[in-house]
Tab-separated table of C-alpha atoms and ligand atoms in Angstrom:
chain	number	residue	atom	x	y	z
A	255	MET	CA	65.897	-17.241	-47.154
A	256	GLY	CA	67.958	-20.779	-45.044
A	257	TYR	CA	66.346	-22.871	-42.664
A	258	GLN	CA	67.787	-20.744	-39.968
A	259	SER	CA	66.606	-18.155	-40.202
A	260	ARG	CA	63.402	-18.910	-41.401
A	261	ARG	CA	62.729	-21.055	-38.559
A	262	LEU	CA	63.446	-17.505	-36.250
A	263	PHE	CA	61.264	-15.559	-38.075
A	264	CYS	CA	58.297	-18.113	-37.923
A	265	GLY	CA	59.683	-18.492	-34.151
A	266	ILE	CA	59.321	-14.083	-33.660
A	267	LEU	CA	55.791	-14.317	-36.106
A	268	PHE	CA	55.126	-17.260	-33.543
A	269	TRP	CA	55.925	-15.237	-30.440
A	270	LEU	CA	54.720	-11.738	-31.966
A	271	LYS	CA	51.002	-13.626	-32.987
A	272	THR	CA	51.198	-14.824	-29.144
A	273	THR	CA	51.357	-12.087	-27.078
A	274	PHE	CA	48.842	-10.147	-29.803
A	275	ALA	CA	46.302	-12.637	-28.403
A	276	VAL	CA	47.607	-12.296	-24.685
A	277	ALA	CA	46.914	-8.888	-25.388
A	278	LEU	CA	43.962	-8.497	-27.102
A	279	ALA	CA	42.506	-11.208	-24.290
A	280	PHE	CA	43.208	-9.168	-21.470
A	281	ALA	CA	42.002	-6.181	-23.445
A	282	ILE	CA	39.158	-7.951	-23.570
A	283	MET	CA	38.783	-9.177	-20.233
A	284	ALA	CA	39.096	-5.389	-18.942
A	285	VAL	CA	36.057	-3.906	-20.820
A	286	LEU	CA	34.284	-6.900	-19.960
A	287	SER	CA	35.518	-6.457	-15.808
A	288	LEU	CA	35.049	-3.019	-16.606
A	289	ARG	CA	31.333	-3.243	-17.615
A	290	VAL	CA	30.473	-5.467	-15.087
A	291	TYR	CA	31.656	-3.330	-12.612
A	292	THR	CA	29.431	-0.155	-13.804
A	293	LYS	CA	27.067	-2.142	-13.906
A	294	HIS	CA	27.609	-3.447	-10.068
A	295	LYS	CA	28.063	0.341	-9.352
A	296	ASP	CA	25.044	1.831	-11.156
A	297	ALA	CA	22.901	-0.941	-9.447
A	298	MET	CA	24.705	-0.296	-6.442
A	299	ASP	CA	24.173	3.531	-6.442
A	300	GLU	CA	20.353	2.613	-7.714
A	301	ARG	CA	20.649	0.973	-4.371
A	302	ALA	CA	22.109	3.843	-2.173
A	303	LYS	CA	19.474	6.434	-3.699
A	304	GLN	CA	16.415	3.820	-1.779
A	305	PRO	CA	17.805	3.841	1.804
A	306	ILE	CA	14.180	2.861	2.840
A	307	ASN	CA	15.482	-0.474	1.533
A	308	THR	CA	18.736	-0.766	3.062
A	309	PRO	CA	18.922	-4.570	4.797
A	310	ILE	CA	18.708	-3.598	8.772
A	311	ALA	CA	19.478	-4.794	12.238
A	312	ILE	CA	16.428	-6.035	13.999
A	313	ASP	CA	18.229	-5.932	17.513
A	314	PRO	CA	17.226	-4.100	20.336
A	315	ALA	CA	21.359	-3.777	20.662
A	316	ASN	CA	20.977	-1.886	17.140
A	317	LEU	CA	21.777	1.605	18.559
A	318	GLY	CA	19.262	2.823	16.071
A	319	CYS	CA	16.434	0.756	17.920
A	320	GLN	CA	17.354	2.472	21.611
A	321	TYR	CA	15.242	6.294	20.856
A	322	GLN	CA	11.376	6.367	20.089
A	323	PRO	CA	10.233	8.850	17.313
A	324	GLY	CA	8.903	11.713	18.394
A	325	GLY	CA	5.168	11.169	18.716
A	326	LEU	CA	5.114	9.859	15.597
A	327	ALA	CA	3.517	6.247	14.212
A	328	ARG	CA	5.591	3.735	12.745
A	329	LEU	CA	6.417	4.976	9.463
A	330	GLU	CA	4.750	7.638	9.873
A	331	PRO	CA	6.650	11.069	7.876
A	332	ALA	CA	6.885	13.719	9.662
A	333	GLN	CA	4.742	15.802	7.156
A	334	GLY	CA	3.736	15.011	3.524
A	335	VAL	CA	1.244	12.748	2.250
A	336	LEU	CA	3.145	9.231	0.851
A	337	MET	CA	1.947	8.221	-2.845
A	338	GLY	CA	1.330	4.685	-3.557
A	339	TYR	CA	-0.303	2.096	-5.658
A	340	SER	CA	-1.910	-0.785	-6.230
A	341	PRO	CA	-0.717	-2.360	-8.799
A	342	ASN	CA	-2.889	-6.298	-10.680
A	343	TRP	CA	0.714	-7.601	-10.078
A	344	ASN	CA	0.343	-9.574	-13.420
A	345	PRO	CA	1.692	-7.981	-15.392
A	346	ASP	CA	2.025	-4.839	-13.935
A	347	VAL	CA	4.343	-4.740	-10.809
A	348	PRO	CA	5.861	-1.717	-9.271
A	349	THR	CA	9.143	-1.276	-11.242
A	350	THR	CA	6.734	-0.236	-14.614
A	351	ILE	CA	4.485	1.708	-12.767
A	352	ASN	CA	7.488	3.476	-11.232
A	353	GLN	CA	8.786	4.021	-15.715
A	354	ARG	CA	5.606	5.264	-16.138
A	355	LEU	CA	5.608	7.675	-13.334
A	356	GLY	CA	9.148	8.374	-13.631
A	357	ARG	CA	9.442	8.528	-10.211
A	358	ARG	CA	9.518	6.071	-7.237
A	359	ALA	CA	6.427	5.229	-5.696
A	360	ALA	CA	6.490	5.355	-1.614
A	361	VAL	CA	4.166	2.793	-1.257
A	362	PHE	CA	2.899	-0.701	-3.042
A	363	ASN	CA	0.017	-2.468	-1.775
A	364	THR	CA	-0.729	-6.012	-2.158
A	365	PHE	CA	-3.967	-8.234	-1.281
A	366	MET	CA	-3.128	-12.156	0.073
A	367	ARG	CA	-5.276	-14.472	2.082
A	368	LEU	CA	-4.463	-15.746	5.556
A	369	VAL	CA	-5.265	-18.943	5.880
A	370	ASN	CA	-5.432	-20.998	9.229
A	371	ASP	CA	-2.245	-23.580	8.455
A	372	PRO	CA	0.526	-22.606	10.820
A	373	VAL	CA	3.222	-24.712	8.087
A	374	ASN	CA	2.301	-21.874	5.080
A	375	PRO	CA	-0.184	-19.831	7.049
A	376	VAL	CA	0.349	-17.111	3.282
A	377	ASP	CA	1.963	-18.040	0.469
A	378	GLN	CA	5.501	-17.776	1.386
A	379	ASN	CA	6.763	-18.178	-2.005
A	380	MET	CA	4.827	-15.035	-3.640
A	381	LEU	CA	4.571	-12.237	-0.592
A	382	ASP	CA	8.551	-12.790	-0.580
A	383	TRP	CA	8.575	-11.655	-4.600
A	384	HIS	CA	6.465	-9.518	-3.479
A	385	ALA	CA	8.566	-7.632	-1.398
A	386	ALA	CA	11.249	-8.087	-3.482
A	387	GLU	CA	9.696	-6.485	-6.566
A	388	VAL	CA	8.692	-3.598	-3.705
A	389	ILE	CA	12.556	-3.507	-2.987
A	390	ASN	CA	13.438	-3.250	-6.186
A	391	ALA	CA	10.946	-0.841	-6.936
A	392	GLY	CA	11.638	1.326	-3.520
A	393	GLY	CA	9.316	1.900	-0.647
A	394	ILE	CA	7.613	0.332	1.655
A	395	MET	CA	4.925	-2.099	1.156
A	396	ALA	CA	1.476	-2.098	2.064
A	397	LEU	CA	-0.112	-5.953	2.756
A	398	THR	CA	-3.392	-6.058	2.536
A	399	LEU	CA	-3.762	-9.906	4.536
A	400	GLU	CA	-7.451	-11.139	5.024
A	401	PRO	CA	-7.951	-13.913	7.105
A	402	ILE	CA	-10.208	-15.977	5.607
A	403	ASP	CA	-11.501	-17.761	9.147
A	404	MET	CA	-10.582	-14.708	11.161
A	405	LEU	CA	-12.378	-16.722	14.438
A	406	GLY	CA	-9.856	-19.438	13.136
A	407	VAL	CA	-6.229	-17.659	13.762
A	408	THR	CA	-4.076	-19.681	16.192
A	409	ASP	CA	-0.970	-18.799	18.185
A	410	ALA	CA	0.852	-20.863	16.410
A	411	VAL	CA	-0.269	-18.831	12.973
A	412	ILE	CA	0.650	-15.920	13.932
A	413	ASP	CA	3.752	-16.387	15.419
A	414	LYS	CA	4.702	-18.044	11.871
A	415	VAL	CA	3.887	-15.268	9.884
A	416	THR	CA	5.142	-12.205	12.404
A	417	ASP	CA	8.153	-13.860	12.039
A	418	HIS	CA	8.244	-13.497	8.109
A	419	PHE	CA	7.459	-9.754	8.799
A	420	ARG	CA	10.154	-9.161	10.476
A	421	ARG	CA	12.280	-11.349	8.055
A	422	LEU	CA	11.265	-9.335	5.632
A	423	ASN	CA	11.990	-5.817	7.597
A	424	ALA	CA	15.656	-6.999	7.901
A	425	GLY	CA	16.076	-7.172	4.315
A	426	GLY	CA	14.480	-3.799	3.543
A	427	CYS	CA	10.907	-4.169	3.230
A	428	PRO	CA	9.203	-1.878	5.804
A	429	ILE	CA	5.355	-2.894	5.868
A	430	ILE	CA	2.301	-1.284	6.440
A	431	LEU	CA	-0.264	-3.928	7.449
A	432	ARG	CA	-3.568	-3.570	6.939
A	433	TYR	CA	-5.280	-6.839	8.439
A	434	GLY	CA	-8.406	-7.861	7.945
A	435	HIS	CA	-9.744	-4.830	6.289
A	436	GLU	CA	-13.414	-3.257	5.358
A	437	MET	CA	-14.473	-5.294	8.989
A	438	ASN	CA	-17.540	-2.816	8.908
A	439	GLY	CA	-19.119	-4.248	5.644
A	440	GLU	CA	-21.261	-7.600	4.707
A	441	TRP	CA	-18.765	-8.893	1.854
A	442	THR	CA	-16.177	-10.020	4.204
A	443	ASN	CA	-16.577	-13.383	6.662
A	444	TYR	CA	-15.354	-11.135	9.508
A	445	GLY	CA	-17.983	-8.255	8.586
A	446	TYR	CA	-20.351	-6.882	10.981
A	447	ARG	CA	-18.636	-9.467	13.930
A	448	PRO	CA	-16.841	-7.003	16.384
A	449	ASN	CA	-16.741	-10.131	18.650
A	450	ILE	CA	-14.004	-11.968	16.673
A	451	TYR	CA	-12.675	-9.015	15.215
A	452	ILE	CA	-11.414	-6.762	17.917
A	453	PRO	CA	-9.407	-9.633	19.722
A	454	ALA	CA	-8.274	-11.275	16.452
A	455	PHE	CA	-7.043	-7.504	15.494
A	456	GLN	CA	-5.086	-7.468	19.288
A	457	LYS	CA	-3.604	-10.539	18.774
A	458	MET	CA	-2.103	-9.645	15.317
A	459	ALA	CA	-0.756	-6.053	16.829
A	460	THR	CA	0.990	-7.637	20.300
A	461	ALA	CA	2.790	-10.360	18.023
A	462	VAL	CA	3.884	-7.973	15.394
A	463	HIS	CA	4.801	-4.668	17.937
A	464	ALA	CA	6.193	-7.332	19.665
A	465	LYS	CA	8.857	-8.985	16.509
A	466	THR	CA	9.550	-5.836	15.076
A	467	ASN	CA	9.224	-1.892	14.633
A	468	LEU	CA	9.121	-1.632	10.684
A	469	THR	CA	5.661	-3.315	10.488
A	470	ALA	CA	2.747	-0.513	10.816
A	471	MET	CA	-0.876	-2.069	12.204
A	472	LEU	CA	-2.842	-0.212	10.066
A	473	TRP	CA	-6.964	-0.237	11.388
A	474	SER	CA	-9.262	0.325	8.092
A	475	PRO	CA	-12.914	0.012	7.558
A	476	ASN	CA	-14.978	0.983	4.382
A	477	VAL	CA	-16.611	4.119	4.376
A	478	GLY	CA	-19.185	4.047	6.742
A	479	ALA	CA	-21.422	6.999	4.539
A	480	LEU	CA	-23.855	4.496	3.164
A	481	TYR	CA	-23.305	2.386	6.675
A	482	PRO	CA	-25.390	0.171	7.302
A	483	PHE	CA	-24.924	-1.598	4.318
A	484	THR	CA	-27.620	-4.026	3.963
A	485	ALA	CA	-30.526	-3.415	1.959
A	486	THR	CA	-33.071	-4.535	4.556
A	487	ALA	CA	-34.973	-1.979	6.024
A	488	GLY	CA	-34.937	-0.989	9.557
A	489	GLY	CA	-31.554	-3.501	9.912
A	490	SER	CA	-31.120	-7.416	9.810
A	491	THR	CA	-31.560	-10.911	10.817
A	492	TRP	CA	-27.690	-11.128	11.217
A	493	GLN	CA	-27.100	-8.423	13.817
A	494	THR	CA	-29.998	-9.731	15.743
A	495	ALA	CA	-28.344	-13.470	15.571
A	496	ASP	CA	-25.459	-12.902	17.283
A	497	PRO	CA	-26.728	-10.192	20.559
A	498	ALA	CA	-23.089	-9.844	21.655
A	499	ASN	CA	-22.098	-8.206	18.338
A	500	LEU	CA	-25.918	-6.775	18.501
A	501	ALA	CA	-25.414	-5.307	21.270
A	502	LEU	CA	-21.636	-4.186	19.879
A	503	LEU	CA	-23.580	-2.661	17.227
A	504	ASP	CA	-26.552	-1.112	18.592
A	505	THR	CA	-24.955	1.989	19.442
A	506	ASN	CA	-28.111	3.836	19.845
A	507	GLY	CA	-29.701	1.444	21.630
A	508	ASN	CA	-32.857	1.434	19.863
A	509	GLY	CA	-33.147	-2.698	19.108
A	510	ILE	CA	-31.813	-2.361	15.551
A	511	VAL	CA	-28.438	-1.556	13.356
A	512	ASP	CA	-29.471	1.241	11.193
A	513	ALA	CA	-28.279	4.639	10.027
A	514	GLY	CA	-28.494	5.751	13.783
A	515	ASP	CA	-25.935	3.574	14.618
A	516	ASP	CA	-21.790	4.457	14.734
A	517	PRO	CA	-19.835	2.489	11.363
A	518	TYR	CA	-16.601	2.733	12.525
A	519	MET	CA	-16.416	2.750	16.922
A	520	PRO	CA	-17.920	-0.948	16.845
A	521	TYR	CA	-14.677	-2.267	15.116
A	522	TYR	CA	-12.221	-0.050	16.766
A	523	PRO	CA	-9.682	-2.059	18.236
A	524	GLY	CA	-8.335	0.358	20.699
A	525	ASP	CA	-5.229	3.013	20.520
A	526	GLU	CA	-2.480	0.648	21.167
A	527	TYR	CA	-2.672	-1.875	18.813
A	528	VAL	CA	-3.851	0.536	16.145
A	529	ASP	CA	-0.889	2.442	14.634
A	530	TRP	CA	-2.580	3.645	11.120
A	531	VAL	CA	-5.909	4.651	10.674
A	532	GLY	CA	-8.032	4.582	7.002
A	533	LEU	CA	-10.972	4.142	4.748
A	534	SER	CA	-11.482	2.673	1.442
A	535	LEU	CA	-12.828	5.421	-0.303
A	536	TYR	CA	-13.473	5.904	-3.851
A	537	TYR	CA	-15.600	7.566	-6.179
A	538	TYR	CA	-17.845	4.581	-7.096
A	539	GLN	CA	-20.451	5.050	-10.245
A	540	ASP	CA	-22.810	1.709	-10.418
A	541	ALA	CA	-24.630	3.218	-13.258
A	542	ALA	CA	-23.843	4.847	-16.541
A	543	PRO	CA	-23.587	7.949	-17.775
A	544	ASN	CA	-19.871	8.342	-16.403
A	545	ALA	CA	-20.049	11.803	-14.144
A	546	VAL	CA	-17.975	13.805	-12.525
A	547	PRO	CA	-17.778	13.646	-9.062
A	548	LYS	CA	-19.354	16.210	-7.317
A	549	ALA	CA	-16.493	19.290	-6.538
A	550	THR	CA	-17.058	18.261	-2.801
A	551	PHE	CA	-17.394	14.953	-2.837
A	552	PHE	CA	-14.300	13.200	-1.073
A	553	ASP	CA	-15.222	16.072	1.953
A	554	ASP	CA	-18.731	14.963	2.106
A	555	TYR	CA	-17.313	11.194	2.338
A	556	LEU	CA	-14.371	11.190	4.533
A	557	GLU	CA	-16.250	13.673	6.915
A	558	GLY	CA	-19.329	12.947	7.122
A	559	GLN	CA	-21.161	15.800	5.621
A	560	ASN	CA	-24.475	16.006	3.101
A	561	LEU	CA	-24.642	12.231	2.660
A	562	VAL	CA	-28.348	12.439	2.281
A	563	ALA	CA	-27.747	13.623	-0.945
A	564	TYR	CA	-25.791	10.928	-1.940
A	565	GLY	CA	-28.446	8.203	-1.081
A	566	ALA	CA	-27.782	8.179	2.670
A	567	ASP	CA	-30.642	6.667	5.841
A	568	ALA	CA	-32.697	10.515	6.274
A	569	ASN	CA	-31.813	9.483	9.628
A	570	VAL	CA	-27.956	9.259	9.694
A	571	ASN	CA	-26.003	10.409	12.474
A	572	LEU	CA	-23.868	12.690	10.298
A	573	ALA	CA	-21.120	13.940	13.646
A	574	LEU	CA	-20.434	10.065	14.226
A	575	ARG	CA	-19.594	9.645	10.163
A	576	ASN	CA	-16.257	11.917	10.442
A	577	PHE	CA	-14.001	9.702	10.168
A	578	TYR	CA	-11.406	12.021	10.164
A	579	GLN	CA	-12.206	14.082	12.408
A	580	ARG	CA	-12.481	11.191	15.455
A	581	PHE	CA	-9.661	8.809	14.326
A	582	ALA	CA	-7.159	11.000	12.463
A	583	VAL	CA	-7.991	13.791	14.616
A	584	GLU	CA	-8.908	13.578	18.173
A	585	LYS	CA	-6.911	9.761	18.091
A	586	LYS	CA	-3.671	11.782	16.431
A	587	LYS	CA	-3.400	8.569	13.972
A	588	PRO	CA	-1.925	9.148	10.750
A	589	MET	CA	-4.766	8.515	8.122
A	590	ALA	CA	-4.207	6.377	4.516
A	591	LEU	CA	-6.707	6.611	1.887
A	592	SER	CA	-5.799	2.424	2.008
A	593	GLU	CA	-7.948	1.707	-1.532
A	594	SER	CA	-8.786	4.916	-3.328
A	595	GLY	CA	-9.990	6.500	-6.990
A	596	ALA	CA	-12.369	7.561	-9.182
A	597	GLY	CA	-13.847	4.416	-11.080
A	598	TYR	CA	-14.207	5.220	-15.130
A	599	LEU	CA	-17.039	3.115	-16.816
A	600	MET	CA	-15.256	1.753	-19.545
A	601	ASN	CA	-17.218	2.456	-23.252
A	602	GLN	CA	-19.747	4.208	-21.794
A	603	ALA	CA	-21.292	7.887	-22.752
A	604	GLY	CA	-20.857	11.082	-19.928
A	605	ALA	CA	-17.772	12.735	-19.187
A	606	THR	CA	-14.280	11.544	-20.723
A	607	GLU	CA	-12.646	9.308	-18.485
A	608	LEU	CA	-9.792	12.291	-17.981
A	609	ALA	CA	-12.617	13.852	-16.252
A	610	VAL	CA	-13.767	11.691	-13.889
A	611	LYS	CA	-10.347	10.867	-13.070
A	612	GLN	CA	-9.074	14.481	-12.918
A	613	GLY	CA	-12.020	14.873	-10.860
A	614	TRP	CA	-10.860	12.879	-8.368
A	615	TRP	CA	-7.588	13.820	-7.811
A	616	GLU	CA	-7.861	17.710	-8.095
A	617	GLN	CA	-9.862	16.865	-4.393
A	618	THR	CA	-7.721	14.479	-3.012
A	619	LEU	CA	-5.159	15.807	-3.625
A	620	ASN	CA	-4.023	19.534	-3.972
A	621	THR	CA	-2.495	22.124	-1.813
A	622	ALA	CA	-5.085	23.545	0.284
A	623	THR	CA	-6.753	19.839	1.636
A	624	LEU	CA	-3.296	18.852	1.764
A	625	ALA	CA	-2.727	21.463	3.977
A	626	ARG	CA	-5.907	21.614	5.776
A	627	LEU	CA	-6.102	17.644	6.216
A	628	THR	CA	-2.500	17.249	7.920
A	629	GLN	CA	-3.228	13.902	9.343
A	630	LEU	CA	-3.588	12.402	5.982
A	631	LYS	CA	-0.024	10.351	5.314
A	632	LEU	CA	-1.189	7.717	2.862
A	633	ILE	CA	-2.823	8.067	-0.849
A	634	ILE	CA	-2.992	4.620	-2.871
A	635	ASN	CA	-4.713	4.432	-5.949
A	636	PHE	CA	-6.468	1.126	-6.791
A	637	GLU	CA	-4.147	0.896	-9.762
A	638	GLU	CA	-6.882	-2.086	-11.657
A	639	GLN	CA	-9.486	-2.227	-14.301
A	640	LYS	CA	-11.857	-5.222	-13.079
A	641	ASN	CA	-15.594	-6.177	-14.724
A	642	GLU	CA	-17.976	-5.422	-12.151
A	643	ALA	CA	-21.847	-6.630	-12.968
A	644	ALA	CA	-22.669	-4.822	-15.944
A	645	TYR	CA	-19.235	-2.957	-16.129
A	646	VAL	CA	-15.879	-2.791	-17.198
A	647	LYS	CA	-14.371	0.197	-14.243
A	648	ASN	CA	-10.762	1.449	-14.800
A	649	TRP	CA	-9.512	2.998	-11.415
A	650	ALA	CA	-5.882	3.123	-13.269
A	651	VAL	CA	-3.989	7.103	-13.501
A	652	THR	CA	-1.094	5.506	-15.410
A	653	THR	CA	-1.446	3.437	-17.444
A	654	LYS	CA	-2.790	5.742	-20.557
A	655	PRO	CA	-0.929	8.088	-22.152
A	656	GLU	CA	-3.339	11.426	-21.942
A	657	ILE	CA	-4.156	9.938	-18.369
A	658	LEU	CA	-0.771	9.756	-17.026
A	659	ALA	CA	0.592	12.710	-18.677
A	660	ALA	CA	-2.485	15.413	-16.613
A	661	TYR	CA	-1.819	13.572	-13.567
A	662	ASN	CA	1.829	13.400	-13.514
A	663	ALA	CA	1.511	17.470	-14.273
A	664	HIS	CA	-0.321	17.598	-11.671
A	665	LEU	CA	1.487	15.881	-9.343
A	666	THR	CA	5.042	18.136	-10.209
A	667	GLN	CA	2.515	21.562	-9.546
A	668	LEU	CA	2.295	19.766	-5.645
A	669	GLY	CA	5.956	19.576	-5.628
A	670	ALA	CA	7.889	18.324	-2.152
A	671	ALA	CA	3.919	17.637	-0.663
A	672	VAL	CA	3.823	14.799	-2.259
A	673	LEU	CA	6.787	11.835	-0.718
A	674	TRP	CA	8.267	9.482	-3.126
A	675	ALA	CA	10.734	6.771	-1.661
A	676	ASN	CA	13.579	8.267	-3.066
A	677	LYS	CA	13.118	10.936	-0.094
A	678	LEU	CA	12.689	7.693	2.796
A	679	GLY	CA	14.700	6.244	4.930
A	680	VAL	CA	13.619	4.092	8.414
A	681	SER	CA	15.478	2.980	11.921
A	682	CYS	CA	15.357	0.522	13.312
A	683	ASP	CA	13.162	2.186	16.142
A	684	GLY	CA	10.064	2.292	13.653
A	685	SER	CA	10.740	6.176	12.242
A	686	LEU	CA	10.436	7.386	9.218
A	687	LYS	CA	13.133	10.064	7.823
A	688	THR	CA	12.355	12.298	5.152
A	689	SER	CA	15.037	14.419	3.116
A	690	ALA	CA	14.778	17.377	0.836
B	246	NAG	C1	11.728	-1.323	19.113
B	246	NAG	O1	12.170	0.179	19.333
B	246	NAG	C2	12.273	0.491	20.368
B	246	NAG	C3	12.898	2.156	21.010
B	246	NAG	O2	12.124	2.699	19.780
B	246	NAG	C4	12.787	-0.373	21.198
B	246	NAG	O3	13.471	-0.524	22.239
B	246	NAG	C5	13.053	-2.029	21.096
B	246	NAG	O4	14.062	-3.211	20.737
B	246	NAG	C6	12.475	-2.073	19.132
B	246	NAG	N1	11.964	-3.532	19.309
B	246	NAG	C7	12.561	-4.151	18.210
B	246	NAG	C8	11.597	-5.653	17.843
B	246	NAG	O5	13.597	-4.480	17.525
């Protein structure tokens, strides 16, 4: 080959290679873009499946804000029960629970403290992270907010924290706010002190109600079956130490707080401040061996029946212990089992873990119970294991394959009576929409 033809050959080769390289680069870029695009589209589709977590304009000018939900409370489903879980948040989070369930739970609970610091009254980063996790998984956040000094909560603190709720709501995270829970027990600093508790709850409710419709106020005492929970016979000294509290608590006027008194009403902040009512109601085992809950345990505790059989004082006033009738039915409020579950005593003799837990979900979640207790609209299972006194107690229903399989089969059987996040949407007026 002469110089000219070699040069031509090299030139052709060069351009062929270049064209090939450019084409290859384009092809690779196209493939990569397509992958990015499909990932993005899948993510958007996922998001579209969770209309409840779509950002929303909280603005009275927004047309969606201009009608009242027909007779329902904020975030109350017209019918059906929302299923929720309270994860330990480390390492378990909403998404991992959903993955195990193969469903999107409607509600996830978190516990946070409220401190009297107007700059950072709740751990903001932690709350934001919890909200992001709830949005990721789908659903509503149940926020259990525990004031460490309820008397000292200032207007500035309330203002700051309610602005935060409004921001989270606008970002697609509706909130059921359980403020100052279990106020009828002695284990909280605001416990047994309605003269502090009631005005503090009202103040929070007023601020929340003014700022956003997508945060609901949940008033949630401990189940009062064994109230008052103190061991001292004939009442104890803390009540009488504060005459203002004694006057509120001694509902039968016999001078002491005892089993004849009302475990709930003295703590009720009032209809206009309360959107949801709820109870902490567990199947609690104090000592081994493990036993299956009595078939009527849940109803007995919820509606104040047969309580002496569970160790209540013989003078117990049963009518006052019918929480469901008095607060859910008569006050027409949606009711939550804000914390619930059956605690199995690990590595102890007696009934199996499956039998204990199944005994509980079969009575709280069954077609007949749900059809009768139509105001029961949310059940949150405490999805944790904890050391308590001499025992390791476990309430989780999704962490062990054999328990999960039985639990999931039970849920499937209940069908549409149980509401999952992919069926939910919200409006700016606070109404919860459910789709088939
Ligand atoms: C809440 O909803 C009502 C109507 O139901 C509306 O008038 C009001 O502006 C809403 N409030 C906020 C803060 O969005």
